[in-house]
Amino acid sequence: MNRGPVERATLATLAAGIATLALSDFVRPVIWLAALVSLTFRFFFPRLGALSERAASALGWLALLFACAEVATGTAWIEALTDFLLLLAVVVVWEEPCPRNDLHRLIVAGFLVLASTVLTDSVLLAVPLAAWAALTLLAAMRIHAQSLAAAPPRLSARALFAIALAALALFILAPRTGTNPWLSPRSPRMVVTGFADVVRLGSFARSESERVVARIEALGLSAAEAKRLLTHRYWRGAVLSVFTGHEWRRVEETRIAGPARTLALAHSPVRAWLALYREPVSHAFLLVPEGTVQVQARKLVLSANDAGELRFVRTPSARMRVLIGIGRATPPLRPPVAAERAQAHISPAVRRFAARFAHLAPEKALTAMEAEMRTWRYALDAQPDPQDPIGWFLQHRYGHCELYASAFALAARALGLPSRVVTGYFGGAWNEFGRYLALRARDAHAWVEVWLAGRWQRFDPTPPVRWQQAPARGLAPARKLKEAWDAVKLAWYRYVLSFDARTRAQLAAALLGLFPWLFGGAAALGLYVLARQDLRGWVLRRWLAHYAPERAPGAPLRTLAVFADEEGMRFVRRWEAARYGMAPPVPWGMFLRALWRLSRRKDLQGVATARRAGHRRARAHTRREET
Amino acid sequence: MNGTRAEVPLPFWVRRLLAWLVRLRLRLGGLEMGLTEAGWIFAGSVAGAWAAATSSGNNLLVLAAALGTGVLIAAFVEGLRMLRAVPTGSLAGTWLVPPASAQTRPLARLPAPGRVQIKMPKGLHAEIVDDGTRAWLSLRAAPAAPRGVYRLRSLICTTAAPAGIFVLARTLPARLEIVVPPGMRAPALHPLRARFGMDFEDLQRYAPGEPLARVHWRRAAGRAPEQWLVKRFHDEELTEDAALTVDLRLHGKSLEDLEALLAEAWALVQRPGMRRIRVGEKAAELGQGILPAARLLAQARAQNAPPPVVEGRLLSLAGP
């Protein structure tokens, strides 16, 4: 019995399982590498030695004890679980090859795959997951056929197609009802972005990170409309009202909605729905654009306050999709609180700067101040004096957006106007492939809101050059490739991770729109398949079932009495010549004429009549039985 | 899932439950389906994955469970293809299968390597085997296969191939006649003609009951008794036995004795020179091959009437 093909197939299945865990953040690289190296050794040197079943079993139990000890010493249980599964994989790799070991490997591979569906949500998971399904079938086929062993079975394209089609159909049709958080996908390494709800002016260190923090698409709009709606927008995050001299802080705000999965912020019809795909970032704020009137999060609850902030009750640890409804009305924001009027910690330099605009009306003063500051220099590497960062900024007139926003807000307060700093994101990059807006860490921004004419008005003193200096790294084709890959990621989040009843309905609507094409395609395919079928053979078989019911399965035509005469034999010879490739197929006309003429023979009429009489008798008998 | 049995160490009650589940069959039209033990384990795992997916709403779990189900469906479809590929033409004709022998016939390849078992009467075993390079139909008769002529109009073909997850069975039309003659038993040698030594004419197949001294041991070394050869001496051919008559009367003996007599007759008709056989009232010429004789002997039943005529050598239970 040749076990080589079975060994290779089971090891390949296990490799697919180990590969799925590579994408998880919960895996210890050392143990993962140990599993991979063991597997590679075994694959290329199958006769290197093996553990007996008893020894393998003992080592399996030791792996479990090791995992328990890890949990006892403070390791997260989830890491201990992945360690255990990977150590188990090492054990079954080295276990003595035998039918039981084959099953052990398939079972461990299955567990690794199931664990990875909870421990990662990477788009790359699709590859080992698909490989696992195909290799499981291949391993099963090889295990089953190993006693034959002349040539190992291979996967047919038809089998792969059946797996893909069935998986796709089931994935689309399966109901999504549960919300059990234990089995939800996890991403433990939160992305640290430039966004924060505490701004420390002396210790700023923002980088031009390309890391995407959110992707937003407009549902039901054309690409042009979506682009118009989404680009050049402010995405509001934290509202910082308290200035302590060196940093900005939030005040405790009054909750106006939530905590709930669906929030209605204003009584206004939704004009457009946005789907925001949020990366696992290290804060609980939900970035929303101006005009947000409704928010729907499927799994986590969030709340809204009267300062216009939206926060999750618990910081989401995984990627998630939130639906944002945009309306014409703006949710009401509270009037200024004392902290937003506070004059303390406003340095003389700020007061001197503000005094230059004091002769103007408040709105004009603020516009003039904004216009002047926009002519200053933008620099990310500014290192202001920690003792007086705003004074340093006003003296050197260069810095980053937080310095601009802080100086402007404090100058407004010096003019007697309540103000606050708002942090969030601005702009973003439009992805032409996926037709969505990608907000990256480098798009983090701070701006100012000033209470004017009974409402909060936005001012952004940061020089516009800040948005022009985003570096275009790499060659143009490489950037396009990167953009396309990011679109693939969004497709994964959109159609796999966030697939729900709404997506299913959209898909159904899209399919309905394509119905004429699909119907036409299916009809063409059906005709093609029909043309490829042996229709003449089918007709002949039906004819023989009628006129030669005594024919044994597979009996050659020339042995049948119905073709015994000269005309019949002529037909058989022509038919056989066509069947064995020595003549073109019998033309339909000739074929049908021959069968018709043979059917008219008197003896065959007798056969058909007897057959019909037999059927009648059988039916009558059945009726009598029923009576 | 495996050809050789792989047992996962499971508690006794789980094993009992699995054995019960494996016996379950679902009938759907002309198709009967069930799962193997490994198939139940795999299907159970997929069901568990579906349960986890449904309770959590985790789409990746849904995807993994859907892929697992896809594997099940592909295995099912491939199993159906195996059954559909069984050439019904191969299930037609007459097969002469003496006990403890096998007949094979080459066939067109199946879609994948594997075995298709064909349900047969007791003592017979038939299967279609594809080993990845060629395929054949094999029909074996056990040493204790009861003699008879079996006419089969339909056959139940069962397979767990190619993945060993599903057991699928389908009834196929057939026109198969299987003739199982009696087991061979060497006729008693006439004392005057009993010869031994190296001066033999040629070799013939061993039949139980032949004197061991006639076995050609150098040819028989390391082989099973069915493959032994015995020496045949010249004077045995110079016999009056161009015809054989079998008296089917019991003469007070048992049916086992009649079986032994028929076995002796079967050994005799295979000898060269035999032209005609009469079994009770029926007779057959051997000029067209041995099949008519085999059919007569396979169908023979004890009778009260003597054979109408005695032609050639008479085999009878009369006498001591």
CSV table of N, CA and C in Angstrom, one decimal, chain A residues 196-249:
chain,number,residue,atom,x,y,z
A,196,ALA,N,-7.1,61.6,18.6
A,196,ALA,CA,-7.1,61.4,20.1
A,196,ALA,C,-8.1,62.3,20.7
A,197,ASP,N,-8.6,61.9,21.8
A,197,ASP,CA,-9.6,62.8,22.5
A,197,ASP,C,-8.9,63.6,23.6
A,198,VAL,N,-7.5,63.6,23.7
A,198,VAL,CA,-6.8,64.5,24.5
A,198,VAL,C,-5.6,65.0,23.6
A,199,VAL,N,-5.5,66.3,23.5
A,199,VAL,CA,-4.4,66.8,22.7
A,199,VAL,C,-3.4,67.5,23.5
A,200,ARG,N,-2.2,66.9,23.5
A,200,ARG,CA,-1.1,67.5,24.3
A,200,ARG,C,-0.2,68.2,23.3
A,201,LEU,N,-0.1,69.5,23.5
A,201,LEU,CA,0.5,70.3,22.5
A,201,LEU,C,2.0,70.2,22.4
A,202,GLY,N,2.6,69.8,23.5
A,202,GLY,CA,4.1,69.8,23.6
A,202,GLY,C,4.6,68.5,23.1
A,203,SER,N,3.8,67.5,22.9
A,203,SER,CA,4.3,66.1,22.7
A,203,SER,C,3.7,65.5,21.4
A,204,PHE,N,3.6,66.4,20.5
A,204,PHE,CA,2.9,65.9,19.2
A,204,PHE,C,3.9,65.1,18.3
A,205,ALA,N,3.5,64.0,17.8
A,205,ALA,CA,4.4,63.3,17.0
A,205,ALA,C,3.6,62.5,15.9
A,206,ARG,N,3.0,63.2,15.0
A,206,ARG,CA,2.2,62.6,14.0
A,206,ARG,C,3.0,62.2,12.8
A,207,SER,N,2.7,61.1,12.3
A,207,SER,CA,3.4,60.6,11.1
A,207,SER,C,2.5,60.6,9.9
A,208,GLU,N,3.0,60.6,8.7
A,208,GLU,CA,2.2,60.5,7.5
A,208,GLU,C,1.9,59.1,7.3
A,209,SER,N,1.2,58.5,8.2
A,209,SER,CA,0.9,57.0,8.0
A,209,SER,C,-0.2,56.8,6.9
A,210,GLU,N,0.1,55.8,6.1
A,210,GLU,CA,-0.9,55.4,5.1
A,210,GLU,C,-2.0,54.5,5.6
A,211,ARG,N,-1.9,54.1,6.8
A,211,ARG,CA,-2.8,53.1,7.4
A,211,ARG,C,-4.3,53.6,7.3
A,212,VAL,N,-5.1,52.8,6.7
A,212,VAL,CA,-6.5,53.2,6.5
A,212,VAL,C,-7.2,53.0,7.8
A,213,VAL,N,-8.0,54.0,8.2
A,213,VAL,CA,-8.7,53.8,9.5
A,213,VAL,C,-10.2,53.7,9.2
A,214,ALA,N,-10.7,54.1,8.1
A,214,ALA,CA,-12.1,53.8,7.7
A,214,ALA,C,-12.3,54.0,6.2
A,215,ARG,N,-13.2,53.2,5.8
A,215,ARG,CA,-13.6,53.3,4.3
A,215,ARG,C,-15.1,53.6,4.3
A,216,ILE,N,-15.5,54.5,3.5
A,216,ILE,CA,-16.9,54.9,3.4
A,216,ILE,C,-17.4,54.9,2.0
A,217,GLU,N,-18.6,54.3,1.9
A,217,GLU,CA,-19.2,54.3,0.6
A,217,GLU,C,-20.6,54.8,0.7
A,218,ALA,N,-21.1,55.4,-0.4
A,218,ALA,CA,-22.5,55.9,-0.4
A,218,ALA,C,-23.4,54.8,-1.1
A,219,LEU,N,-24.4,54.4,-0.4
A,219,LEU,CA,-25.2,53.3,-0.9
A,219,LEU,C,-26.3,53.9,-1.9
A,220,GLY,N,-26.4,53.2,-3.0
A,220,GLY,CA,-27.5,53.6,-3.9
A,220,GLY,C,-27.2,54.8,-4.7
A,221,LEU,N,-26.0,55.3,-4.7
A,221,LEU,CA,-25.7,56.5,-5.5
A,221,LEU,C,-24.7,56.1,-6.6
A,222,SER,N,-24.7,56.9,-7.7
A,222,SER,CA,-23.7,56.7,-8.7
A,222,SER,C,-22.3,57.1,-8.2
A,223,ALA,N,-21.3,56.7,-8.9
A,223,ALA,CA,-19.9,57.0,-8.5
A,223,ALA,C,-19.7,58.5,-8.4
A,224,ALA,N,-20.2,59.2,-9.4
A,224,ALA,CA,-20.0,60.7,-9.4
A,224,ALA,C,-20.7,61.3,-8.2
A,225,GLU,N,-21.9,60.9,-8.0
A,225,GLU,CA,-22.7,61.4,-6.8
A,225,GLU,C,-22.0,61.1,-5.5
A,226,ALA,N,-21.6,59.8,-5.4
A,226,ALA,CA,-20.9,59.4,-4.2
A,226,ALA,C,-19.7,60.2,-3.9
A,227,LYS,N,-18.9,60.4,-5.0
A,227,LYS,CA,-17.6,61.1,-4.9
A,227,LYS,C,-17.9,62.6,-4.4
A,228,ARG,N,-19.0,63.2,-5.0
A,228,ARG,CA,-19.3,64.5,-4.7
A,228,ARG,C,-19.8,64.6,-3.2
A,229,LEU,N,-20.5,63.6,-2.8
A,229,LEU,CA,-21.0,63.6,-1.4
A,229,LEU,C,-20.0,63.4,-0.4
A,230,LEU,N,-19.0,62.5,-0.7
A,230,LEU,CA,-18.1,62.1,0.3
A,230,LEU,C,-16.8,62.8,0.4
A,231,THR,N,-16.3,63.4,-0.7
A,231,THR,CA,-15.0,64.0,-0.6
A,231,THR,C,-15.1,65.4,0.0
A,232,HIS,N,-13.9,65.9,0.5
A,232,HIS,CA,-13.8,67.2,1.1
A,232,HIS,C,-14.8,67.4,2.2
A,233,ARG,N,-15.0,66.4,3.0
A,233,ARG,CA,-15.9,66.5,4.2
A,233,ARG,C,-15.1,66.4,5.5
A,234,TYR,N,-15.6,67.0,6.5
A,234,TYR,CA,-15.1,66.8,7.9
A,234,TYR,C,-15.8,65.7,8.5
A,235,TRP,N,-15.0,64.8,9.1
A,235,TRP,CA,-15.5,63.6,9.8
A,235,TRP,C,-15.3,63.8,11.3
A,236,ARG,N,-16.3,64.1,12.0
A,236,ARG,CA,-16.3,64.6,13.3
A,236,ARG,C,-16.0,63.5,14.3
A,237,GLY,N,-15.1,63.8,15.3
A,237,GLY,CA,-14.8,62.8,16.3
A,237,GLY,C,-15.0,63.3,17.7
A,238,ALA,N,-13.9,63.8,18.4
A,238,ALA,CA,-14.0,64.3,19.8
A,238,ALA,C,-14.1,65.8,19.8
A,239,VAL,N,-14.8,66.3,20.8
A,239,VAL,CA,-15.0,67.7,21.0
A,239,VAL,C,-14.2,68.1,22.2
A,240,LEU,N,-13.2,69.0,22.1
A,240,LEU,CA,-12.3,69.3,23.2
A,240,LEU,C,-12.6,70.7,23.7
A,241,SER,N,-13.1,70.8,24.9
A,241,SER,CA,-13.6,72.2,25.3
A,241,SER,C,-12.7,72.8,26.4
A,242,VAL,N,-12.0,71.9,27.1
A,242,VAL,CA,-11.2,72.4,28.3
A,242,VAL,C,-9.8,72.6,27.8
A,243,PHE,N,-9.2,73.8,28.0
A,243,PHE,CA,-7.8,74.0,27.8
A,243,PHE,C,-7.1,74.2,29.1
A,244,THR,N,-6.0,73.4,29.3
A,244,THR,CA,-5.4,73.5,30.6
A,244,THR,C,-4.0,74.2,30.6
A,245,GLY,N,-3.7,74.8,29.5
A,245,GLY,CA,-2.4,75.5,29.3
A,245,GLY,C,-1.5,74.7,28.4
A,246,HIS,N,-1.6,73.3,28.5
A,246,HIS,CA,-0.7,72.5,27.7
A,246,HIS,C,-1.5,71.5,26.9
A,247,GLU,N,-2.7,71.3,27.3
A,247,GLU,CA,-3.5,70.2,26.6
A,247,GLU,C,-5.0,70.6,26.5
A,248,TRP,N,-5.7,69.9,25.6
A,248,TRP,CA,-7.1,70.1,25.4
A,248,TRP,C,-7.8,68.8,25.9
A,249,ARG,N,-8.9,69.0,26.6
A,249,ARG,CA,-9.6,67.8,27.2
A,249,ARG,C,-11.1,68.0,26.9
